[in-house]
Coordinates of C-alpha atoms in Angstrom, one line a residue:
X1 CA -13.1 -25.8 54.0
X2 CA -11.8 -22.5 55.0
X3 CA -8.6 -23.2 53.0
X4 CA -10.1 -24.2 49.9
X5 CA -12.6 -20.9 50.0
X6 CA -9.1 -19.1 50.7
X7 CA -7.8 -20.6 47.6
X8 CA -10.7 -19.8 45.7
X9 CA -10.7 -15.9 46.7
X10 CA -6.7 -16.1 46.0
X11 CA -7.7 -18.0 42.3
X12 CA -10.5 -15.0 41.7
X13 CA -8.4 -12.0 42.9
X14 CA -5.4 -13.5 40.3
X15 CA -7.9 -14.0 37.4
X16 CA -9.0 -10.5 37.8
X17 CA -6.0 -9.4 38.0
X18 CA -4.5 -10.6 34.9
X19 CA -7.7 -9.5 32.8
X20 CA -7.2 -6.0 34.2
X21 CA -3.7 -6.2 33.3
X22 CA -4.6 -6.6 29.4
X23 CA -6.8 -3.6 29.5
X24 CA -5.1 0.4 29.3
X25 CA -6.8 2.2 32.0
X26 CA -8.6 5.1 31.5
X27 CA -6.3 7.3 33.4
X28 CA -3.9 7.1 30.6
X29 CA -5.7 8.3 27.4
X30 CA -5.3 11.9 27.1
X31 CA -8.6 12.2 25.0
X32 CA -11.6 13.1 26.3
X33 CA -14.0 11.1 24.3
X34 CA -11.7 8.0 24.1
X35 CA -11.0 8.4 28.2
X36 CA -14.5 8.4 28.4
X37 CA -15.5 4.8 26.0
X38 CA -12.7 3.1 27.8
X39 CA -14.5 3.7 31.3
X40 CA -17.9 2.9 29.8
X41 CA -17.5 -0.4 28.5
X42 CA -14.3 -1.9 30.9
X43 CA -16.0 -4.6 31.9
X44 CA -16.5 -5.7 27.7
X45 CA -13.0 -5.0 27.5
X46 CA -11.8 -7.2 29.9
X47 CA -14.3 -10.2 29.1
X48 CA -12.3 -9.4 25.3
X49 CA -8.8 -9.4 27.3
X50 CA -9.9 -12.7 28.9
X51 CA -11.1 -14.4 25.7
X52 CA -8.0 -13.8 23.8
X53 CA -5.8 -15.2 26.9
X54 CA -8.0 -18.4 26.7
X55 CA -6.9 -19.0 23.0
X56 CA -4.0 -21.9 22.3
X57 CA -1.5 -19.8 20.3
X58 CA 1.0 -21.8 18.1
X59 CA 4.1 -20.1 19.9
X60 CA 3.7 -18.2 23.1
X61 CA 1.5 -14.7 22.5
X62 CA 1.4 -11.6 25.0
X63 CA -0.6 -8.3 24.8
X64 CA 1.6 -5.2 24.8
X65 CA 1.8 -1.7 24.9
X66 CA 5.3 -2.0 23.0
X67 CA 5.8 -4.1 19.8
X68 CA 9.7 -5.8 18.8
X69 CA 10.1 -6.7 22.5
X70 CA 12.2 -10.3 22.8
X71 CA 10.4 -13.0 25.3
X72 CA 12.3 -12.0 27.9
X73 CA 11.7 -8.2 28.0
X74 CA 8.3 -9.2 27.1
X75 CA 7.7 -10.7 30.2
X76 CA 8.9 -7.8 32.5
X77 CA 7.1 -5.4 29.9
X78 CA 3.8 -3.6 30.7
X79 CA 1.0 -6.0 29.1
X80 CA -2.0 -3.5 29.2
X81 CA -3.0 -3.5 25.4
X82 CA -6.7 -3.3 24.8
X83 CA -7.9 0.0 24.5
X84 CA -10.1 2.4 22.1
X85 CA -7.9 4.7 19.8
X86 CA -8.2 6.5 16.6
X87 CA -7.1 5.2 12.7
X88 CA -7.3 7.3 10.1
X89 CA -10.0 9.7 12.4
X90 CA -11.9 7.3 13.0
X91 CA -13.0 5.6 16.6
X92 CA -11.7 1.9 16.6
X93 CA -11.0 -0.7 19.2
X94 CA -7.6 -1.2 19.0
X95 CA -5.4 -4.4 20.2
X96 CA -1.1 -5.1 20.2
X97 CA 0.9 -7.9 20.9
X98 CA 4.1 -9.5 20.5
X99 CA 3.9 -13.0 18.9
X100 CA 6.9 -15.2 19.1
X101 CA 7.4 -17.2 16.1
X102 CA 10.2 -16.6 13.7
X103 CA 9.9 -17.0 10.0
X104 CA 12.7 -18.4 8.0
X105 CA 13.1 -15.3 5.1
X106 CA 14.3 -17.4 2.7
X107 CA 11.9 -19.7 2.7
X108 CA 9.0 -17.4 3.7
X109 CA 8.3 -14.6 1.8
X110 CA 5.8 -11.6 3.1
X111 CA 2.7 -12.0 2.2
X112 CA 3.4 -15.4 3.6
X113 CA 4.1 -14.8 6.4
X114 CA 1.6 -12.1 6.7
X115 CA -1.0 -14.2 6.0
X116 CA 0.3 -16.7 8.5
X117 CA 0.1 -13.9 11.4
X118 CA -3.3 -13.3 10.5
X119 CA -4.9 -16.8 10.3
X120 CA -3.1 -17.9 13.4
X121 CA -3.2 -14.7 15.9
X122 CA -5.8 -12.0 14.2
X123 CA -8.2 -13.9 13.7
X124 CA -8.6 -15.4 17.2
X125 CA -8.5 -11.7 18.2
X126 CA -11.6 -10.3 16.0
X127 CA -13.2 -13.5 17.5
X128 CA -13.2 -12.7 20.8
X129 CA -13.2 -8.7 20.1
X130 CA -16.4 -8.0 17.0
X131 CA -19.0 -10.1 18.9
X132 CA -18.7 -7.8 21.7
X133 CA -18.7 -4.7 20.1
X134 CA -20.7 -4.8 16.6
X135 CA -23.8 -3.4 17.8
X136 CA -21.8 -0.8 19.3
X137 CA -22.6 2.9 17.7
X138 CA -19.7 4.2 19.0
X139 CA -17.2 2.0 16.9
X140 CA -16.4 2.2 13.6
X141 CA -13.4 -0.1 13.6
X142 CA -11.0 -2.6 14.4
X143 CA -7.1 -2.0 14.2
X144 CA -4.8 -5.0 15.6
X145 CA -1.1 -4.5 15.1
X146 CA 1.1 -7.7 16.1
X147 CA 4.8 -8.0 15.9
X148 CA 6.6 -11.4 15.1
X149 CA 10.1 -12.5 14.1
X150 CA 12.0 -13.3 10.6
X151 CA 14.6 -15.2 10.6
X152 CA 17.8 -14.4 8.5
X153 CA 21.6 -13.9 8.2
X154 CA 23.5 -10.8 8.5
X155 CA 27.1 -11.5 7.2
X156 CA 27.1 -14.9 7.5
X157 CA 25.5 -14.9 11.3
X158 CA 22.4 -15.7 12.3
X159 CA 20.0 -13.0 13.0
X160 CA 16.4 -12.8 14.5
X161 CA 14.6 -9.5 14.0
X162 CA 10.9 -8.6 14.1
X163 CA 8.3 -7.3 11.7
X164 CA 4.8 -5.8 12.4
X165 CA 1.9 -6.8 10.8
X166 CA -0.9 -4.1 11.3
X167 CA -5.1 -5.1 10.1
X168 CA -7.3 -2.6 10.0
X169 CA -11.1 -3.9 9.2
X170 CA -14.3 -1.2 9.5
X171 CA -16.7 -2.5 11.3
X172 CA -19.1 -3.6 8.7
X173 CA -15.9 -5.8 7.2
X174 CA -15.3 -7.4 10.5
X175 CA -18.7 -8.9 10.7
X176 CA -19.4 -9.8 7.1
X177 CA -15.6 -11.7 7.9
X178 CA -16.4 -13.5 11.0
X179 CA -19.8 -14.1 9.7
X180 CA -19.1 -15.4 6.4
X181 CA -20.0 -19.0 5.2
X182 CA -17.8 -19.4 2.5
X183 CA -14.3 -18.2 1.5
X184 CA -15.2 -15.8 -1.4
X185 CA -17.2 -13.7 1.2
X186 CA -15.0 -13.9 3.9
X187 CA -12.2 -12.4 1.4
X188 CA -14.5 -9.7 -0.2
X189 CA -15.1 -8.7 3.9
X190 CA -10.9 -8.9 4.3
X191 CA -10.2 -6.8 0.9
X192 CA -12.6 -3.8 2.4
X193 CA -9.6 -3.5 5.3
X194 CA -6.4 -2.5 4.8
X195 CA -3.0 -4.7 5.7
X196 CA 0.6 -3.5 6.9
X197 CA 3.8 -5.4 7.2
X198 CA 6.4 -3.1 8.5
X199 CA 4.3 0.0 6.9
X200 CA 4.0 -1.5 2.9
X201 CA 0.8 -2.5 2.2
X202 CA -0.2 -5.8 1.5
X203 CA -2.9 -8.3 0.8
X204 CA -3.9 -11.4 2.4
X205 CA -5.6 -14.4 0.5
X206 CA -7.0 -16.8 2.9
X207 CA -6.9 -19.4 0.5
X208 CA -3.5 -19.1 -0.2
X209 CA -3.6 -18.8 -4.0
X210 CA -3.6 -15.4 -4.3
X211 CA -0.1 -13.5 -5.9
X212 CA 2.4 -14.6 -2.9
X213 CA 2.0 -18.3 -4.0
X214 CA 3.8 -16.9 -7.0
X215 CA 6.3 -14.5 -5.5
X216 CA 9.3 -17.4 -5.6
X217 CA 12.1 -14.5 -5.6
X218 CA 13.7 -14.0 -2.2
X219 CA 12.3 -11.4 -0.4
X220 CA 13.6 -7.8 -0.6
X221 CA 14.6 -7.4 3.1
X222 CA 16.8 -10.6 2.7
X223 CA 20.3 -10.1 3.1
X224 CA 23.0 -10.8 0.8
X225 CA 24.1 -13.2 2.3
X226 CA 20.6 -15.3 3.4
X227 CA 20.1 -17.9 0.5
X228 CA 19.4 -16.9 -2.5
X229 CA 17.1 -20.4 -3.6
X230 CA 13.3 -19.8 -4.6
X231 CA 10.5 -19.2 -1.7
X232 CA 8.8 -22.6 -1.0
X233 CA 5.0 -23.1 0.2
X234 CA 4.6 -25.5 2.8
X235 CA 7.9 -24.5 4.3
X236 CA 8.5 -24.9 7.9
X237 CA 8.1 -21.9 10.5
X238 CA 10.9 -21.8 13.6
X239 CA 9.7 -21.8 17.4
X240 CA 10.1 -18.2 18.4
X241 CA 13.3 -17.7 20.7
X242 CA 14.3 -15.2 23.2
X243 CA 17.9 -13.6 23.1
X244 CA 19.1 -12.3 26.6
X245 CA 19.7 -8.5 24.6
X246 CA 17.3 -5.5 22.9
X247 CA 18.5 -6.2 19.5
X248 CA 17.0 -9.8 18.9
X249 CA 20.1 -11.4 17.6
X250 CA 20.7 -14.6 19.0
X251 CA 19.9 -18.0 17.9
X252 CA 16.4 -19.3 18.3
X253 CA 16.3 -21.4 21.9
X254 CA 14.2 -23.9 20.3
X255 CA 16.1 -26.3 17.0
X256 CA 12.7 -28.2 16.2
X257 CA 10.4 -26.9 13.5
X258 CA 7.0 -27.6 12.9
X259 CA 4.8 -26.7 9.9
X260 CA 2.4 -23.8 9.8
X261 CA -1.0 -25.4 10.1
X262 CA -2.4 -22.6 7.6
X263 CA 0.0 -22.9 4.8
X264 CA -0.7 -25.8 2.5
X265 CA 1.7 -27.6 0.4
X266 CA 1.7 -26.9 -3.1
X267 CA 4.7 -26.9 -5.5
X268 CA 6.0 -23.4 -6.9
X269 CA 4.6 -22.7 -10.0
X270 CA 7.1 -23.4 -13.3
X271 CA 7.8 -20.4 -15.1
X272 CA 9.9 -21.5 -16.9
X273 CA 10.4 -21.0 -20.7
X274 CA 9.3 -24.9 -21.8
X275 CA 6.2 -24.6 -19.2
X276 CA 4.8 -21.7 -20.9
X277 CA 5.5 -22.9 -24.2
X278 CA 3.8 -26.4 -23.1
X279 CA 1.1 -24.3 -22.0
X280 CA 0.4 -21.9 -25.2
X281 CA 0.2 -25.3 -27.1
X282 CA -2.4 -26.9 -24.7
X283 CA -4.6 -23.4 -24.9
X284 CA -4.3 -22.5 -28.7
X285 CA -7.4 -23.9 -29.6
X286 CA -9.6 -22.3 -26.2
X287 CA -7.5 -19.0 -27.1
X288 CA -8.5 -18.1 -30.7
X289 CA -11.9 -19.1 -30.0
X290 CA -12.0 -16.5 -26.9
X291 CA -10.3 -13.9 -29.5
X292 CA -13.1 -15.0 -31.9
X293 CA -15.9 -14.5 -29.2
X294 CA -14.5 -11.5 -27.5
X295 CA -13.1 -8.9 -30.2
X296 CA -15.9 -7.1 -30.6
X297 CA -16.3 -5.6 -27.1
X298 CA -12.6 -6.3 -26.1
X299 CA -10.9 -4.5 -29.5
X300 CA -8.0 -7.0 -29.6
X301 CA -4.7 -5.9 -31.4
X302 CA -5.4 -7.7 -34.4
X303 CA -1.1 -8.5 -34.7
X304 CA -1.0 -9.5 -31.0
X305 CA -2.6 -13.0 -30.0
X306 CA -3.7 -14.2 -26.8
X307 CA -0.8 -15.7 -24.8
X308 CA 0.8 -16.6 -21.8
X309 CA 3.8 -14.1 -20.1
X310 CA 5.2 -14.3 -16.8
X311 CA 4.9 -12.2 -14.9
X312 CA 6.2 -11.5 -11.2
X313 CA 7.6 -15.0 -10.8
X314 CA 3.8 -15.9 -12.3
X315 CA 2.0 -16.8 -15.4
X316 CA -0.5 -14.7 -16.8
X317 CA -3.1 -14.9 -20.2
X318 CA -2.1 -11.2 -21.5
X319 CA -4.6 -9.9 -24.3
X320 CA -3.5 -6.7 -25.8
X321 CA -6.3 -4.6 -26.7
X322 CA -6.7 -1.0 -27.8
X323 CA -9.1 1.7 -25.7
X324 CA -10.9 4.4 -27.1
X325 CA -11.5 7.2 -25.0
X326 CA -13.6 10.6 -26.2
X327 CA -11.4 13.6 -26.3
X328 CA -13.1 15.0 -23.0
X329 CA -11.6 12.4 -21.1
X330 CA -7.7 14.3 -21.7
X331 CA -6.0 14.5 -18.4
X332 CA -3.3 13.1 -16.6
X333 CA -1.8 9.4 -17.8
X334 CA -3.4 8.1 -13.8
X335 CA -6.8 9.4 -15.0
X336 CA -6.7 7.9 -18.8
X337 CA -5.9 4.6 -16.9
X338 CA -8.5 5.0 -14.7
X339 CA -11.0 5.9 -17.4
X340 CA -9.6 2.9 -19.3
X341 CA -10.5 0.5 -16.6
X342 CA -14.1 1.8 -15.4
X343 CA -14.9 1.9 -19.4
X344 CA -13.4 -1.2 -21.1
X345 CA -11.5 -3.3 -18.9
X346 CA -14.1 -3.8 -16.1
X347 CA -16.6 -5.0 -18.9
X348 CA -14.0 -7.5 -20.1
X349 CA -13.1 -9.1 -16.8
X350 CA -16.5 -11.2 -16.5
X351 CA -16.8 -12.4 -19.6
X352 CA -13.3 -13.4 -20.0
X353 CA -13.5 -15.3 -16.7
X354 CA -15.9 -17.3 -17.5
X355 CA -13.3 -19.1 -20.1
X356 CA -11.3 -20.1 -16.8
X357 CA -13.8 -21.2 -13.9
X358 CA -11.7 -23.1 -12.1
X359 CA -8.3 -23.2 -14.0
X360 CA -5.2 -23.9 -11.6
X361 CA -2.5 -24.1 -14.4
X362 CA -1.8 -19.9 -14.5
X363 CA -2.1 -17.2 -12.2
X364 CA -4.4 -14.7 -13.8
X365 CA -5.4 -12.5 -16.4
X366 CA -3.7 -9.7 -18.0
X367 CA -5.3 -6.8 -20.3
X368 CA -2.4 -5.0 -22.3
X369 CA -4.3 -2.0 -23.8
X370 CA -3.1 1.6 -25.6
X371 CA -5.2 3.8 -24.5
X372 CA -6.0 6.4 -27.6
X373 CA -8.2 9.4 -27.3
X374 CA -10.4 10.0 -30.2
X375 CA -9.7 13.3 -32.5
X376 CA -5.6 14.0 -30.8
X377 CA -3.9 11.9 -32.9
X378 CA -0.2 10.9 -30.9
X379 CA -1.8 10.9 -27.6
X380 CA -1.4 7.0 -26.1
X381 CA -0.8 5.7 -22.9
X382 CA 0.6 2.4 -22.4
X383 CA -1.3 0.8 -19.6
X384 CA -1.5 -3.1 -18.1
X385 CA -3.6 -4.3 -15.5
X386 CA -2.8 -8.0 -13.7
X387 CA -5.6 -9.8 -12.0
X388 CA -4.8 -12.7 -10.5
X389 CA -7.9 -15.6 -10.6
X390 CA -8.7 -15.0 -6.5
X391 CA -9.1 -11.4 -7.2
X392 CA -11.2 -11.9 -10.4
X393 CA -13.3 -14.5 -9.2
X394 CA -14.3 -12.2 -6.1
X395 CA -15.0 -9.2 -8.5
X396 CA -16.7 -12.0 -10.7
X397 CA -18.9 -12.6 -7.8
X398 CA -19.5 -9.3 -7.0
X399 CA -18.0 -9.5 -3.8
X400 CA -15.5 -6.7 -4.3
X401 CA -15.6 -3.4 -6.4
X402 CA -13.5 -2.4 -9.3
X403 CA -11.2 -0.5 -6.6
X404 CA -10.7 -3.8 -5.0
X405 CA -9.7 -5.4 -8.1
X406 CA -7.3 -3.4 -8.8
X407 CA -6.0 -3.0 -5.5
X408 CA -5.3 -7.2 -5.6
X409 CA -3.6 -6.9 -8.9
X410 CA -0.8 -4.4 -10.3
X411 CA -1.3 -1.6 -12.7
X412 CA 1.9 -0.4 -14.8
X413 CA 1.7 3.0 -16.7
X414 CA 4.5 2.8 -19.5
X415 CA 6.2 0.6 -17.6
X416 CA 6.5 1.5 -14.3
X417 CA 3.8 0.6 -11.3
X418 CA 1.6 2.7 -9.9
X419 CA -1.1 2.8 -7.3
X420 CA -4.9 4.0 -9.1
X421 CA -6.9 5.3 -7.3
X422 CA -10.5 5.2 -9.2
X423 CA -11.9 8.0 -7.8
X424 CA -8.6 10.4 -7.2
X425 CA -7.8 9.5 -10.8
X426 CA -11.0 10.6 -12.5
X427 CA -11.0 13.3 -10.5
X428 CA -7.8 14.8 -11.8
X429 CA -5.6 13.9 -8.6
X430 CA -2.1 12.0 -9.5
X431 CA -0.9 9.6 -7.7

């Protein structure tokens, strides 16, 4: 008897241990108010600590203080994580961790593998950490920053480095996510939040049919030498390995693979010239009755049918229209675009997706318009917006505002992309 209630003690004092360990002490934030929330509510932060150790992670998972650790430093490496902290001035409850699996990079592209992160390791995390705290006045956030690892080739050797993905969701976001019933509301919540891999924004679809299903060109930080063959969905993702250095670059310990439970199979999408001829011909009928239907409000360019581009290793229905603006909208080419969008486009993107419902042969909708200002004759921007059927549908829905929209697509200005930022824009800031 006495031996089991020692074992017991021994069990407790090692369970509290290990919760404590996930959780910055006080001690060591330097400011005041922040010292102060993490000494308040320690005993919700270790319950949180204690619900994300309970999860079954695909590869092996560990909160850290320091991100692009390999397994073995990792497990020598200070694992106090969970703390409060500040993103962009604002008071959030703020978790990192290393997450060991490695990504093939020619076979998985960003947003990918992004997404991948996300479903598999985030998410468990907001689980365990919103339902504690959303009632809370004092926070208005969540940021979670994990590393994992890419696989790729470096002159001809095998190399593993890692890549952060960082998720920032206000707190209104991270309930509407977790609480969510269906998808479309669930992504609305997610589009509100703002994604990072290695510092470039991204965006997440959680149904995977959003613009990285289409991104079959390898991905930029590829090497030269890594294969140069299109990105596949369904690919397989490596067992994250530990090399005995800092820099990462051994093989993976572990030769099986096993497939991503969260990325489906689906072929890439055809882009090639026969497909989008094939498809033109099946739509030709649908298309000049939607010209028809819509030119009144949508001012088509009368030379310039309906048709299908690709775009971005995708295919897009591009309508080229013309906008009319009134001469007091003059300002920079960021705020005609803007202007263009809130007072033509935006009308046009309901209507027109009501055409496409549930279409699964293209990847979205395109609106190629010249933007004119009435009484300076000469004065035209070239502007297109691409909005791919996930982003529209949610806009659709009103799930998401116009900003959101166009966040989920791309905007080119004469060419070149930009980032529009509705209210910057119209205000007369460039971007």
């Amino acid at each position: 008897m006495h031996k089991n209630r020692a074992a017991w003690l021994a069990l407790v004092l090692f369970t509290a241990g290990t919760t404590l360990a996930q959780v910055v002490t006080p001690a060591e934030i330097k400011e005041p108010e922040l010292r102060s929330l993490q000494q308040q509510y320690m005993d919700d932060l270790k319950v949180v600590g204690q619900d994300i150790l309970a999860n079954k992670f695909d590869y092996a998972f560990y909160l850290s203080r320091k991100l692009d650790l390999d397994e073995t430093q990792q497990q020598r490496a200070e694992q106090r994580s969970i703390r409060f902290d500040r993103y962009n001035g604002e008071t959030v409850l703020a978790i990192t961790g290393n997450y060991y699996a490695a990504y093939p990079a020619d076979k998985i592209n960003p947003d990918q593998r992004a997404r991948s992160t996300f479903l598999n390791v985030v998410m468990p995390i907001l689980k365990a950490a919103v339902p504690r705290f959303q009632s809370n006045r004092h926070i208005e956030g969540y940021a979670v920053e994990i590393s994992h690892h890419i696989l790729g080739k470096v002159m001809g050797v095998s190399m593993e480095r890692p890549e952060n993905l960082m998720v920032f969701l206000p707190q209104s976001a991270a309930i509407r996510l977790l609480a969510g019933k269906d998808e479309n509301t669930q992504q609305a919540a997610l589009l509100k939040g703002q994604v990072f891999l290695n510092a470039e924004p991204v965006t997440i679809w959680l149904n995977g049919q959003g613009p990285q299903l289409a991104a079959s060109a390898p991905p930029a930080e590829a090497s030269a030498d890594a294969p140069t063959g299109p990105a596949q969905v369904g690919v397989e993702v490596v067992r994250g390995g530990s090399s005995d250095g800092p820099q990462l670059a051994a093989t993976p310990a572990a030769t099986g693979f096993s497939k991503p439970k969260d990325v489906p199979p689906s072929p890439a999408r055809d882009t090639s010239p026969q497909a989008v001829t094939s498809l033109q011909a099946s739509h030709e009928e649908l298309l000049g009755r939607i010209a028809k239907e819509l030119d009144s409000q949508a001012h088509l360019v009368t030379y310039a049918a309906p048709k299908f581009i690709v775009f971005r290793q995708g295919i897009y229905l591009e309508f080229s229209i013309n906008t009319n603006l009134p001469e007091s909208a003059s300002g920079s080419r960021y705020k005609l675009a803007a202007m263009a969008f809130d007072e033509h486009i935006a009308h046009l993107a309901r209507p027109t997706l009501a055409y496409f419902k549930d279409e699964t042969q293209f990847d979205g909708i395109s609106f190629s318009t010249t933007v004119h200002l009435t009484g300076k004759a000469g004065t035209s921007e070239a502007v297109e917006f691409f909005f791919p059927f996930a982003a529209l549908r949610c806009y659709a829905g009103y799930d998401c505002t116009g900003q959101q929209l166009l966040d989920a697509g791309t905007v080119l200005i004469n060419g070149e992309r930009v980032a529009l930022d509705l209210q910057l824009a119209e205000g007369g800031a460039n971007r």
